[in-house]
mmCIF file of C-alpha atoms in Angstrom:
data_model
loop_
_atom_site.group_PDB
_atom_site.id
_atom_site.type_symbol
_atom_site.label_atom_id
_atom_site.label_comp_id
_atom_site.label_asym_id
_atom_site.label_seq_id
_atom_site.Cartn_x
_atom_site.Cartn_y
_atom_site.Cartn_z
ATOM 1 C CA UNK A 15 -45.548 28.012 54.647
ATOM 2 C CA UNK A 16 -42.415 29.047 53.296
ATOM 3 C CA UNK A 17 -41.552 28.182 49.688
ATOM 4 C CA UNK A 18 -40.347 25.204 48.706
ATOM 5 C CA UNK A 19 -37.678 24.773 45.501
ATOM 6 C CA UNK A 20 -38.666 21.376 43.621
ATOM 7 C CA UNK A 21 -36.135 19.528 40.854
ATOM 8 C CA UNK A 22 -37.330 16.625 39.207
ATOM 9 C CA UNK A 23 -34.981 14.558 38.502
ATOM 10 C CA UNK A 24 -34.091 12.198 35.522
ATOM 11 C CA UNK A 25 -35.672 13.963 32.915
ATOM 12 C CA UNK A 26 -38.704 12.279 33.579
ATOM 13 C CA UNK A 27 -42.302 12.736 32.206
ATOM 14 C CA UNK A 28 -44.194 15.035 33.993
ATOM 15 C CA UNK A 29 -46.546 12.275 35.878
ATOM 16 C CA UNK A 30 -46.932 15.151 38.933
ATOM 17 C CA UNK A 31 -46.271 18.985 38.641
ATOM 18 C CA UNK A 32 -45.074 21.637 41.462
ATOM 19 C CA UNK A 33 -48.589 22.684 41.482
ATOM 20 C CA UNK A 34 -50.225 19.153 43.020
ATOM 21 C CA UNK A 35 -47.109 18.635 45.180
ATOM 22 C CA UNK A 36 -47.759 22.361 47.163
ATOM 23 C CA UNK A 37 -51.135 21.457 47.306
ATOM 24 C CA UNK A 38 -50.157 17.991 49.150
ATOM 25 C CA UNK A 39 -47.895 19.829 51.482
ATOM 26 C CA UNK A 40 -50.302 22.579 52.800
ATOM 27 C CA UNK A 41 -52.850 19.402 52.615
ATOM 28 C CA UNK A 42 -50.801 17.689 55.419
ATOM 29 C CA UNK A 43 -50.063 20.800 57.091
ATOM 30 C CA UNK A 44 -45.911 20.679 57.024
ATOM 31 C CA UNK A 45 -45.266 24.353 57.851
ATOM 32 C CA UNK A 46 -41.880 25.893 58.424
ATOM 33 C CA UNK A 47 -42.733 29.325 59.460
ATOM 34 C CA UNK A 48 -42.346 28.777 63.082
ATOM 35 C CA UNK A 49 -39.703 26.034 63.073
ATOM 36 C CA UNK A 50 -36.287 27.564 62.860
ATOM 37 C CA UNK A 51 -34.181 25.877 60.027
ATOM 38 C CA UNK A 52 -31.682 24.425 61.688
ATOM 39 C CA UNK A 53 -33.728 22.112 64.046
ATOM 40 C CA UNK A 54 -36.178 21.530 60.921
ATOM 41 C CA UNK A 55 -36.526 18.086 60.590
ATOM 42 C CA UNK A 56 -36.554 17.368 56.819
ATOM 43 C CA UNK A 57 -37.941 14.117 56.808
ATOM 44 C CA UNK A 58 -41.157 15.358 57.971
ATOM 45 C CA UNK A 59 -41.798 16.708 54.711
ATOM 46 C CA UNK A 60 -40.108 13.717 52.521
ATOM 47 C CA UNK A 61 -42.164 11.894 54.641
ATOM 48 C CA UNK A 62 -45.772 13.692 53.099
ATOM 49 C CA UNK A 63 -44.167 13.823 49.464
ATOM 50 C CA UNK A 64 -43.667 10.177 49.631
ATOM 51 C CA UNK A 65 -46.757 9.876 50.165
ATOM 52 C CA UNK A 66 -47.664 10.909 46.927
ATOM 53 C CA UNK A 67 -48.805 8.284 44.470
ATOM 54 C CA UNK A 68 -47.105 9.569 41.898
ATOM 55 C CA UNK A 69 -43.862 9.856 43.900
ATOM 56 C CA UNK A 70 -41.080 7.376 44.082
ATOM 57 C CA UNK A 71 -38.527 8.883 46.181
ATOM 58 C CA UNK A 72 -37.878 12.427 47.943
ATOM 59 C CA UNK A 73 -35.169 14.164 49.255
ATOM 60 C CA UNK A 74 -35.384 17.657 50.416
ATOM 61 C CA UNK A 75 -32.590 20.060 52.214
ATOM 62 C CA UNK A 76 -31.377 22.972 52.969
ATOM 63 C CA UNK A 77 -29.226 25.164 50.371
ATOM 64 C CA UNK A 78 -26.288 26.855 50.982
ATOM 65 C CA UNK A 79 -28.418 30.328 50.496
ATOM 66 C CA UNK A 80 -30.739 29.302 53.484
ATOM 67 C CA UNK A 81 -33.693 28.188 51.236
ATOM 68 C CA UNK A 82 -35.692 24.814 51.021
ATOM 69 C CA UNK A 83 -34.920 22.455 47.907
ATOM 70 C CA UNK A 84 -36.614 18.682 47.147
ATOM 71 C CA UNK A 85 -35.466 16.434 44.772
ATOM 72 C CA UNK A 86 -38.415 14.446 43.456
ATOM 73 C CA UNK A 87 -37.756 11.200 41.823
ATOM 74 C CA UNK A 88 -41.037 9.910 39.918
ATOM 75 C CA UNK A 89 -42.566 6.521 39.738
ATOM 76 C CA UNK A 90 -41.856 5.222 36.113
ATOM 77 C CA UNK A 91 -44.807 3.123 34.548
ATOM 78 C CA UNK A 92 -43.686 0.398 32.131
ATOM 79 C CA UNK A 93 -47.645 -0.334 31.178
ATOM 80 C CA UNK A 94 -50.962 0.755 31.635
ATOM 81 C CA UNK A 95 -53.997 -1.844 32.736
ATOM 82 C CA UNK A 96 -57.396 -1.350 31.249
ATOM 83 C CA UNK A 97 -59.518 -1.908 33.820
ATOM 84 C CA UNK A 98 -62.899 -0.542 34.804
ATOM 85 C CA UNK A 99 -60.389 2.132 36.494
ATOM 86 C CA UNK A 100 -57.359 2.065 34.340
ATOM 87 C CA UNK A 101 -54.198 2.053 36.256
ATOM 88 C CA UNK A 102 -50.312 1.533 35.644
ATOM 89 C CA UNK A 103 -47.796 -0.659 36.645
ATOM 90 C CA UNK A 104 -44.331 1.010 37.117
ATOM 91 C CA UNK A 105 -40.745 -0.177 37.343
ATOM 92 C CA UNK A 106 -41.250 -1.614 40.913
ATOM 93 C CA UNK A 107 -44.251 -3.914 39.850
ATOM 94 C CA UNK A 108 -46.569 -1.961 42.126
ATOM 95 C CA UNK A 109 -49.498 -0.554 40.628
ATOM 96 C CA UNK A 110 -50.332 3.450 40.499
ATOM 97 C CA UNK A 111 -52.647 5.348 39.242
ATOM 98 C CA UNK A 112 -53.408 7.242 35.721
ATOM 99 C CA UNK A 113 -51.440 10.955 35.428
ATOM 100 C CA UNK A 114 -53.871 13.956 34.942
ATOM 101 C CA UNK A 115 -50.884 15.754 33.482
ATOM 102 C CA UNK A 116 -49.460 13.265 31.275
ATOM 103 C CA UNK A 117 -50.069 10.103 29.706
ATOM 104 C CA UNK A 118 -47.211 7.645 29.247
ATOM 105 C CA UNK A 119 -46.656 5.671 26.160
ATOM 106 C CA UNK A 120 -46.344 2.277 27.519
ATOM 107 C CA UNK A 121 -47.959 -1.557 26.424
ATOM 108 C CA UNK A 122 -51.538 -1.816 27.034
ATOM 109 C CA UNK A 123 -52.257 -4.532 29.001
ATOM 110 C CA UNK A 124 -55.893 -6.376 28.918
ATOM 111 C CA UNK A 125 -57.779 -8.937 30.811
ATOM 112 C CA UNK A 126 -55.555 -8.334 34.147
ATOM 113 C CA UNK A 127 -56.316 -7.642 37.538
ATOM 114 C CA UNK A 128 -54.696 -5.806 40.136
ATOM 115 C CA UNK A 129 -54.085 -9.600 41.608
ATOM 116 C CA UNK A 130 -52.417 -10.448 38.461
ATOM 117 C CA UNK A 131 -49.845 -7.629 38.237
ATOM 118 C CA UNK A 132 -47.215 -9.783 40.332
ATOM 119 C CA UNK A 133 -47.536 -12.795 37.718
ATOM 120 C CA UNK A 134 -47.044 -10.724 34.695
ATOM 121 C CA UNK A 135 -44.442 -8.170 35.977
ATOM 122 C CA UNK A 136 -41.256 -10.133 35.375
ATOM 123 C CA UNK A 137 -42.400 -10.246 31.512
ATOM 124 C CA UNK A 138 -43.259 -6.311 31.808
ATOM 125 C CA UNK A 139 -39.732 -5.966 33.504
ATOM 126 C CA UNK A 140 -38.450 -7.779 30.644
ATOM 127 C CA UNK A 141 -40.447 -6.100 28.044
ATOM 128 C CA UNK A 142 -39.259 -2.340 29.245
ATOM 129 C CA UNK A 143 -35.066 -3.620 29.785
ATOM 130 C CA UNK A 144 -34.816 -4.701 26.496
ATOM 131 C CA UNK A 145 -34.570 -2.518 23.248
ATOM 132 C CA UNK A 146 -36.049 -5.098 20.707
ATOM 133 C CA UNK A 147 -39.052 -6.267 23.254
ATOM 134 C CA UNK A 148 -39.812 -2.283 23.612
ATOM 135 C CA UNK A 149 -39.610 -1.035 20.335
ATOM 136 C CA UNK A 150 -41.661 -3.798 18.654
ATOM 137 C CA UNK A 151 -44.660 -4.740 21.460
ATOM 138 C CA UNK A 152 -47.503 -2.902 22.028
ATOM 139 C CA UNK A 153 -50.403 -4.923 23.907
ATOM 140 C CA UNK A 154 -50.347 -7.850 26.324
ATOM 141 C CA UNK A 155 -53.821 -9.557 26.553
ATOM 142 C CA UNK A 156 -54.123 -12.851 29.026
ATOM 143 C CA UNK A 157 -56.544 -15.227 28.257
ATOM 144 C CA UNK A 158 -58.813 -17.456 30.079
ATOM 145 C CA UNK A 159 -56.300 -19.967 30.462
ATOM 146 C CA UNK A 160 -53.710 -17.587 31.324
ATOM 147 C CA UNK A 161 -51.529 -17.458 28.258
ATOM 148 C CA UNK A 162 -50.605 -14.092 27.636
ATOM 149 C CA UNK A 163 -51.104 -12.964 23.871
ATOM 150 C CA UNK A 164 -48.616 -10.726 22.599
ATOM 151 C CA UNK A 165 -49.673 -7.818 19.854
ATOM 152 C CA UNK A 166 -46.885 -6.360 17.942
ATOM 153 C CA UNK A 167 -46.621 -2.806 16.612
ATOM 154 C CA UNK A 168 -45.987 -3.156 12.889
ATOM 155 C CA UNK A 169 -47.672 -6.748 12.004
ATOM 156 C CA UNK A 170 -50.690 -8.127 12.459
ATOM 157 C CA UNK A 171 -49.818 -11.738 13.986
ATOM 158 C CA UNK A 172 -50.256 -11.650 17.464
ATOM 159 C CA UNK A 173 -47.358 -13.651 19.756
ATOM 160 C CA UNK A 174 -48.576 -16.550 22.341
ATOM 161 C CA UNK A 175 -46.640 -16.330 24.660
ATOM 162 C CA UNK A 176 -48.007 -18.991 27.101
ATOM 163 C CA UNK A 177 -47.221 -19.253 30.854
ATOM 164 C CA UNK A 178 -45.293 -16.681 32.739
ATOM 165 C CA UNK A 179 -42.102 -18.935 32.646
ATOM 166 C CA UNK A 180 -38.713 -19.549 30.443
ATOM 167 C CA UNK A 181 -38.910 -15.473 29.905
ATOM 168 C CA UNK A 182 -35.149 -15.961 28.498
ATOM 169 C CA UNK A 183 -35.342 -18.776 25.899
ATOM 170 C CA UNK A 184 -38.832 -17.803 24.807
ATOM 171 C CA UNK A 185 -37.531 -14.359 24.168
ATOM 172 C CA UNK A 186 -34.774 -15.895 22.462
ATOM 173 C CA UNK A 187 -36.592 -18.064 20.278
ATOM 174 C CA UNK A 188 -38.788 -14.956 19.094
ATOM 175 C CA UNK A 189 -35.495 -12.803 18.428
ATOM 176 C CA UNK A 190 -34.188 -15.676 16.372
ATOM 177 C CA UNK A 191 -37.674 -16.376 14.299
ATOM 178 C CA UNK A 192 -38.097 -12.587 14.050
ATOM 179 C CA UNK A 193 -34.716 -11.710 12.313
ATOM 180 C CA UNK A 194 -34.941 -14.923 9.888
ATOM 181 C CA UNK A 195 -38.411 -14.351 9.002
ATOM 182 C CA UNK A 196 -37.483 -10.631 8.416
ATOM 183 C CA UNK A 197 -34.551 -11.323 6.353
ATOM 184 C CA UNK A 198 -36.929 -14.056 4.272
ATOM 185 C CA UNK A 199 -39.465 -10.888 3.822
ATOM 186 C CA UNK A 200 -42.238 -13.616 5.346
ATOM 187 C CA UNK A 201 -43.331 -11.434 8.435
ATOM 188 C CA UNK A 202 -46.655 -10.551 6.351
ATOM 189 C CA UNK A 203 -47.120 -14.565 5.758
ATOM 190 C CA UNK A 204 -47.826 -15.045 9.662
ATOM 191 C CA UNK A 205 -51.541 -15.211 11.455
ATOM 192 C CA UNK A 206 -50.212 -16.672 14.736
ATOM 193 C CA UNK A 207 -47.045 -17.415 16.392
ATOM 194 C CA UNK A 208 -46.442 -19.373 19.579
ATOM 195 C CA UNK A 209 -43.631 -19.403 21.879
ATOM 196 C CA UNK A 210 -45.382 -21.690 24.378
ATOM 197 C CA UNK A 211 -43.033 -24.794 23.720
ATOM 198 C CA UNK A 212 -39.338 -23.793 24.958
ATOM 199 C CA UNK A 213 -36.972 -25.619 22.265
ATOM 200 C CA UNK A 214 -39.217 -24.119 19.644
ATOM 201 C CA UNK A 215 -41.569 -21.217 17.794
ATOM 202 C CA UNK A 216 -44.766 -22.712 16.078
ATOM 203 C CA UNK A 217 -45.950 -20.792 13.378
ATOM 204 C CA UNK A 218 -49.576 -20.718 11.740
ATOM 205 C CA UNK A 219 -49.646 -18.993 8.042
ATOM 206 C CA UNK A 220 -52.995 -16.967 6.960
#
């Protein structure tokens, strides 16, 4: 088979190397030896890296030299699931699986099932668009009731969060609590804080 040219584009993490994508190629046996380039049809190959479970997108062409180039576009996981097999959820809300080559920084989420990952993905969407939610959360854990418990990088209160529903006030209430209680110095006060009632953030002191 004659050598393919990958780019990876946006500066990604490396969730798939060059190494594991030629092995998928010669795996589904695209060849271009005997196929002259300019009846090659491309998407026979985009079509076996997309198959890739690491892959989001593919787009692969000819160069003005004559050679064979693919632009890889990654899937992007926004939170890992542990699970008796561990597996992320990316930017799509479809789930993948873990990266031998690299392991992504992302909330750990707990007590979720792959049948769960469409109920909490507009909070993980949430969570991963917006620079407060993603610098201080770390851990999502959904109880038996399914209220999803929020765990916070720095302090040791964890966040109710309750239902999967008002994602824009609730987050709003939190902001709000969070800067006042920060500007009081009385984030160290809190054992529990719940956002489960829209029009307001119930706090319970150690």
């Amino acid at each position: 088979m004659e050598e393919v040219a990958f780019e990876f584009v946006e500066e990604q993490n490396p969730y798939v190397n060059e190494l594991a994508v030629n092995k998928l190629l010669i795996q589904n046996q695209v060849g271009v030896t005997n196929v002259g380039k300019e009846i090659l049809v491309l998407n026979t190959i985009e079509s076996a890296l997309d198959t890739h479970k690491m892959i989001e997108d593919s787009d692969v062409y000819i160069t003005v030299y004559g050679g064979l180039k693919a632009r890889i576009k990654q899937r992007t996981p926004i939170a890992r699931v542990n699970a008796v097999v561990p597996f992320y959820i990316d930017t799509m809300g479809e789930t993948m699986p873990l990266s031998d080559n690299y392991s992504a920084h992302v909330p750990m989420v707990s007590n979720v099932s792959e049948r769960e990952v469409k109920e909490i993905f507009p909070l993980l969407k949430k969570m991963n668009e917006d620079a407060f939610l993603k610098k201080h959360l770390v851990s999502i854990y959904r109880n038996s009731g399914g209220e999803y418990i929020l765990g916070l990088r720095v302090y040791a209160f964890d966040v109710n969060f309750g239902k999967i529903e008002l994602l824009d006030t609730k987050i709003r209430n939190f902001k709000a609590f969070y800067q006042k209680a920060l500007k009081d110095k009385s984030l160290d006060r809190y054992k529990k804080v719940s956002l489960q009632f829209s029009n307001q953030v119930v706090c319970t002191l150690k």
